[in-house]
XYZ file of N, CA and C in Angstrom:
417
model
N -19.630 13.533 5.542
C -19.454 12.096 5.237
C -18.831 11.439 6.517
N -19.302 10.246 6.874
C -18.886 9.533 7.922
C -17.553 8.834 7.625
N -16.733 8.729 8.815
C -15.417 8.028 8.514
C -15.561 6.770 7.808
N -16.568 5.971 8.260
C -16.632 4.630 7.683
C -16.884 4.687 6.140
N -17.661 5.681 5.742
C -17.872 5.890 4.334
C -16.715 6.264 3.509
N -15.914 7.133 4.239
C -14.526 7.600 3.531
C -13.588 6.422 3.563
N -13.531 5.662 4.498
C -12.669 4.501 4.447
C -13.251 3.521 3.384
N -14.460 3.227 3.300
C -15.066 2.344 2.327
C -14.704 2.778 0.818
N -14.758 4.178 0.633
C -14.392 4.688 -0.703
C -12.925 4.393 -1.069
N -12.153 4.653 -0.048
C -10.661 4.418 -0.197
C -10.345 2.957 -0.403
N -11.059 2.046 0.241
C -10.843 0.634 0.044
C -11.227 0.229 -1.274
N -12.289 0.860 -1.870
C -12.779 0.593 -3.178
C -11.701 0.976 -4.209
N -11.142 2.128 -3.979
C -10.132 2.528 -4.949
C -8.862 1.693 -4.805
N -8.525 1.264 -3.632
C -7.328 0.471 -3.375
C -7.602 -0.960 -4.183
N -8.769 -1.474 -4.074
C -9.047 -2.786 -4.667
C -8.897 -2.547 -6.190
N -9.455 -1.432 -6.681
C -9.261 -1.078 -8.153
C -7.807 -0.927 -8.551
N -7.065 -0.243 -7.744
C -5.611 -0.250 -8.049
C -4.841 -1.518 -8.001
N -5.189 -2.294 -6.901
C -4.667 -3.630 -7.006
C -4.950 -4.565 -8.241
N -6.191 -4.411 -8.668
C -6.606 -5.140 -9.861
C -5.889 -4.670 -11.107
N -5.583 -3.333 -11.200
C -4.908 -2.793 -12.160
C -3.336 -3.237 -12.246
N -2.811 -3.310 -11.030
C -1.533 -3.751 -10.709
C -1.473 -5.208 -11.321
N -2.329 -6.017 -10.788
C -2.402 -7.433 -11.362
C -2.385 -7.516 -12.810
N -3.268 -6.761 -13.437
C -3.396 -6.849 -15.001
C -2.220 -6.321 -15.655
N -1.337 -5.527 -15.111
C -0.218 -4.934 -15.895
C 1.089 -5.766 -15.442
N 1.013 -6.569 -14.328
C 2.145 -7.287 -13.860
C 2.869 -8.046 -15.052
N 4.159 -7.770 -15.281
C 4.745 -8.450 -16.337
C 5.072 -9.940 -15.755
N 5.285 -10.875 -16.796
C 5.596 -12.305 -16.340
C 6.817 -12.472 -15.869
N 7.849 -11.583 -16.068
C 9.163 -11.740 -15.714
C 9.909 -10.485 -15.631
N 10.911 -10.335 -15.065
C 11.733 -9.106 -14.831
C 12.210 -8.591 -16.264
N 12.665 -9.386 -17.072
C 13.202 -8.836 -18.360
C 12.104 -8.143 -19.109
N 10.923 -8.672 -18.992
C 9.781 -7.805 -19.685
C 9.614 -6.528 -18.967
N 9.474 -6.574 -17.589
C 9.433 -5.390 -16.724
C 10.427 -4.333 -17.077
N 11.682 -4.726 -17.207
C 12.802 -3.671 -17.392
C 12.756 -3.130 -18.786
N 12.145 -3.817 -19.735
C 12.145 -3.343 -21.120
C 11.019 -2.351 -21.467
N 10.058 -2.309 -20.566
C 8.898 -1.480 -20.811
C 8.727 -0.249 -19.782
N 9.312 0.924 -20.113
C 9.216 2.154 -19.376
C 7.893 2.504 -18.806
N 7.002 2.378 -19.645
C 5.540 2.723 -19.418
C 5.039 1.798 -18.317
N 5.373 0.613 -18.456
C 4.751 -0.389 -17.416
C 5.528 -0.156 -16.103
N 6.786 0.093 -16.150
C 7.469 0.433 -14.972
C 6.888 1.632 -14.264
N 6.651 2.691 -14.877
C 6.090 3.950 -14.353
C 4.632 3.592 -13.752
N 3.932 2.804 -14.601
C 2.600 2.406 -14.041
C 2.664 1.663 -12.845
N 3.617 0.797 -12.684
C 3.711 -0.062 -11.603
C 4.089 0.728 -10.276
N 4.942 1.643 -10.461
C 5.541 2.437 -9.390
C 4.317 3.423 -8.917
N 3.616 3.947 -9.874
C 2.560 4.868 -9.426
C 1.423 4.149 -8.885
N 1.108 2.943 -9.250
C -0.055 2.193 -8.669
C 0.396 1.798 -7.173
N 1.585 1.248 -7.064
C 2.093 0.963 -5.722
C 2.069 2.162 -4.825
N 2.449 3.254 -5.280
C 2.449 4.533 -4.411
C 1.001 4.805 -4.031
N 0.137 4.928 -4.971
C -1.378 5.078 -4.728
C -1.876 4.124 -3.666
N -1.636 2.957 -3.776
C -2.183 1.911 -2.857
C -1.652 2.194 -1.449
N -0.365 2.391 -1.262
C 0.251 2.741 0.125
C -0.380 4.083 0.569
N -0.444 4.993 -0.273
C -1.042 6.257 0.172
C -2.503 6.248 0.755
N -3.221 5.413 0.025
C -4.695 5.124 0.530
C -4.604 4.459 1.830
N -3.761 3.450 2.121
C -3.627 2.834 3.261
C -3.193 3.738 4.478
N -2.305 4.691 4.137
C -1.785 5.709 5.169
C -2.996 6.522 5.533
N -3.769 6.992 4.551
C -4.954 7.781 4.964
C -5.935 7.105 5.841
N -6.161 5.822 5.529
C -7.037 5.060 6.136
C -6.554 4.734 7.598
N -5.261 4.498 7.774
C -4.645 4.261 9.009
C -4.870 5.443 9.941
N -4.640 6.685 9.357
C -4.767 7.907 10.226
C -6.305 8.202 10.542
N -7.210 7.913 9.584
C -8.686 8.034 10.001
C -8.949 7.079 11.132
N -8.558 5.803 11.021
C -8.888 4.942 12.052
C -8.314 5.346 13.325
N -7.002 5.695 13.334
C -6.385 6.250 14.663
C -7.186 7.330 15.271
N -7.584 8.323 14.347
C -8.378 9.361 14.836
C -9.551 8.921 15.560
N -10.335 8.005 14.881
C -11.545 7.479 15.426
C -11.332 6.829 16.799
N -10.339 6.317 16.921
C -9.953 5.648 18.225
C -9.376 6.501 19.219
N -9.386 7.832 18.930
C -8.860 8.881 19.882
C -7.411 8.877 20.044
N -6.577 8.312 19.003
C -5.153 8.366 19.096
C -4.597 9.451 18.205
N -3.478 9.913 18.492
C -2.794 10.880 17.631
C -2.506 10.304 16.394
N -2.304 11.124 15.304
C -1.661 10.607 14.017
C -0.383 10.102 14.267
N -0.057 8.946 13.496
C 1.201 8.223 13.664
C 2.401 9.288 13.340
N 3.506 8.974 14.015
C 4.600 9.718 13.848
C 5.282 9.630 12.472
N 5.043 8.547 11.824
C 5.599 8.361 10.445
C 4.649 7.364 9.796
N 5.059 7.032 8.487
C 4.077 6.142 7.752
C 4.284 4.695 8.327
N 5.527 4.340 8.560
C 5.741 2.988 9.091
C 4.922 2.719 10.230
N 4.963 3.717 11.291
C 4.373 3.439 12.552
C 2.782 3.549 12.574
N 2.292 4.042 11.306
C 0.777 4.099 11.207
C 0.296 2.700 11.261
N 1.008 1.749 10.585
C 0.646 0.334 10.667
C 0.805 -0.245 12.112
N 2.004 0.055 12.696
C 2.329 -0.523 14.069
C 1.238 0.104 15.046
N 0.860 1.300 14.936
C -0.213 1.957 15.868
C -1.522 1.299 15.675
N -1.799 0.786 14.441
C -3.030 0.084 14.153
C -3.061 -1.334 14.977
N -1.851 -1.884 14.860
C -1.685 -3.100 15.675
C -1.749 -2.949 17.243
N -1.337 -1.907 17.670
C -1.335 -1.523 19.078
C -2.855 -1.319 19.483
N -3.722 -0.757 18.555
C -4.975 -0.574 18.893
C -6.041 -1.834 18.651
N -5.311 -2.977 18.180
C -6.046 -4.222 18.027
C -6.755 -4.249 16.577
N -6.402 -3.290 15.648
C -7.059 -3.210 14.391
C -6.309 -4.223 13.494
N -5.074 -4.407 13.425
C -4.294 -5.218 12.664
C -3.670 -6.231 13.516
N -3.492 -7.450 13.122
C -2.502 -8.428 13.832
C -1.224 -7.874 13.899
N -0.480 -7.956 15.002
C 0.843 -7.434 15.022
C 1.775 -8.029 14.053
N 1.751 -9.342 13.858
C 2.670 -9.879 12.770
C 2.465 -9.413 11.390
N 1.067 -9.148 11.024
C 0.838 -8.610 9.843
C 1.268 -7.145 9.675
N 1.065 -6.382 10.711
C 1.442 -5.019 10.647
C 3.017 -4.887 10.482
N 3.745 -5.748 11.091
C 5.328 -5.815 10.968
C 5.612 -6.251 9.603
N 4.743 -6.987 8.851
C 5.169 -7.311 7.360
C 4.798 -6.190 6.564
N 3.676 -5.582 6.700
C 3.167 -4.501 5.752
C 3.931 -3.219 5.956
N 4.210 -2.912 7.144
C 4.833 -1.489 7.439
C 5.992 -1.189 6.555
N 7.031 -2.063 6.255
C 8.084 -1.691 5.371
C 7.793 -1.255 4.112
N 6.478 -1.574 3.519
C 6.121 -1.116 2.267
C 6.262 0.457 2.160
N 6.170 1.059 3.246
C 6.149 2.576 3.302
C 7.571 3.015 2.880
N 8.570 2.210 3.063
C 9.962 2.613 2.725
C 10.079 2.674 1.159
N 9.563 1.710 0.498
C 9.441 1.624 -0.889
C 8.694 2.816 -1.414
N 7.627 3.041 -0.867
C 6.820 4.141 -1.344
C 7.506 5.536 -1.221
N 8.217 5.661 -0.115
C 9.022 6.967 0.054
C 10.078 7.001 -1.045
N 10.759 6.062 -1.385
C 11.766 5.987 -2.263
C 11.170 6.414 -3.692
N 10.036 5.727 -3.935
C 9.413 6.098 -5.215
C 8.839 7.522 -5.326
N 8.305 8.025 -4.413
C 7.820 9.417 -4.356
C 8.955 10.480 -4.333
N 9.913 10.399 -3.307
C 10.912 11.438 -3.050
C 12.167 11.083 -3.696
N 12.239 9.956 -4.537
C 13.442 9.702 -5.209
C 14.656 9.837 -4.267
N 14.634 9.315 -3.176
C 15.822 9.433 -2.065
C 17.051 8.698 -2.830
N 16.838 7.821 -3.660
C 17.880 7.180 -4.242
C 17.448 6.607 -5.573
N 18.307 6.278 -6.474
C 17.779 5.802 -7.716
C 16.876 4.516 -7.483
N 15.961 4.448 -8.203
C 14.930 3.383 -7.943
C 15.500 2.045 -8.417
N 15.505 1.007 -7.471
C 16.125 -0.282 -7.820
C 14.899 -1.112 -8.494
N 15.052 -1.314 -9.789
C 13.972 -1.888 -10.481
C 13.802 -3.350 -10.018
N 14.813 -3.975 -9.619
C 14.545 -5.368 -9.058
C 13.707 -5.497 -7.907
N 14.085 -4.363 -6.873
C 13.235 -4.307 -5.812
C 11.678 -4.087 -6.070
N 11.544 -3.119 -6.974
C 10.044 -2.719 -7.307
C 9.470 -4.067 -7.867
N 10.147 -4.651 -8.808
C 9.569 -5.687 -9.475
C 9.143 -6.950 -8.545
N 10.137 -7.247 -7.587
C 9.895 -8.194 -6.600
C 8.893 -7.820 -5.538
N 8.526 -6.638 -5.464
C 7.504 -6.117 -4.487
C 6.134 -6.234 -5.124
N 5.924 -6.433 -6.404
C 4.586 -6.396 -6.993
C 3.791 -7.305 -6.322
N 4.151 -8.644 -6.312
C 3.425 -9.822 -5.686
C 3.035 -9.493 -4.156
N 4.167 -9.043 -3.513
C 3.955 -8.728 -2.057
C 2.886 -7.662 -1.991
N 2.968 -6.730 -2.730
C 2.083 -5.549 -2.648
C 0.557 -6.015 -2.822
N 0.406 -6.946 -3.921
C -0.849 -7.355 -4.293
C -1.378 -8.286 -3.055
N -0.565 -9.167 -2.523
C -0.915 -9.998 -1.375
C -1.224 -9.234 -0.051
N -0.316 -8.537 0.344
C -0.478 -7.684 1.499
C -1.547 -6.791 1.629
N -1.666 -5.971 0.513
C -2.832 -5.071 0.580
C -4.185 -5.687 0.252
N -4.188 -6.838 -0.325
C -5.334 -7.584 -0.371
C -5.725 -7.953 0.958
N -4.837 -8.541 1.742
C -5.193 -8.839 3.140
C -5.470 -7.595 3.960
N -4.864 -6.491 3.743
C -5.102 -5.243 4.487
C -6.643 -4.845 4.149
N -7.020 -4.946 3.029
C -8.502 -4.598 2.729
C -9.333 -5.499 3.582
N -9.066 -6.897 3.718
C -9.818 -7.807 4.467
C -9.789 -7.426 5.918
N -8.685 -7.061 6.475
C -8.505 -6.678 7.811
C -9.322 -5.299 8.216
N -9.261 -4.341 7.344
C -10.035 -3.162 7.492
C -11.428 -3.265 7.428
N -11.891 -4.237 6.528
C -13.311 -4.465 6.352
C -13.886 -5.083 7.588
N -13.079 -5.949 8.376
C -13.515 -6.532 9.629
C -13.712 -5.363 10.647
N -12.955 -4.395 10.626
C -13.200 -3.106 11.594
C -14.471 -2.419 11.235
N -14.722 -2.215 9.898
C -15.885 -1.539 9.527
C -17.235 -2.385 9.882
N -17.108 -3.673 9.904
C -18.181 -4.476 10.188
C -18.669 -4.570 11.596
N -17.709 -4.149 12.466
C -17.883 -4.237 13.992
C -18.392 -2.854 14.518
């Protein structure tokens, strides 16, 4: 399978996860905090979205003859260095990897307020990420 096909499949999954995240997004924090199932679903969807982007980032870096990023954060910055992502956007989206790491590795207790406040940011940023990566595929 060609890299472009793999990336396209991952973008399709990402779009699906973003739509699912939108559909379960609670109206306010008090609703979010009261529903454990929704909290777990939000956390998992956010993790899956970021994981897909990290895979895509490394595929693109490989296609450009670059080494894999030294860490998740820098995978976005490396794409900016290659001209794939606008630098200001890469700097905005890269910190989402920190939340992903906290969710996956439970480095510290998950701060529900941070997760809740990140829902809309995740939807917006990764929606734009899809748009930016599609531009690369079209060229």
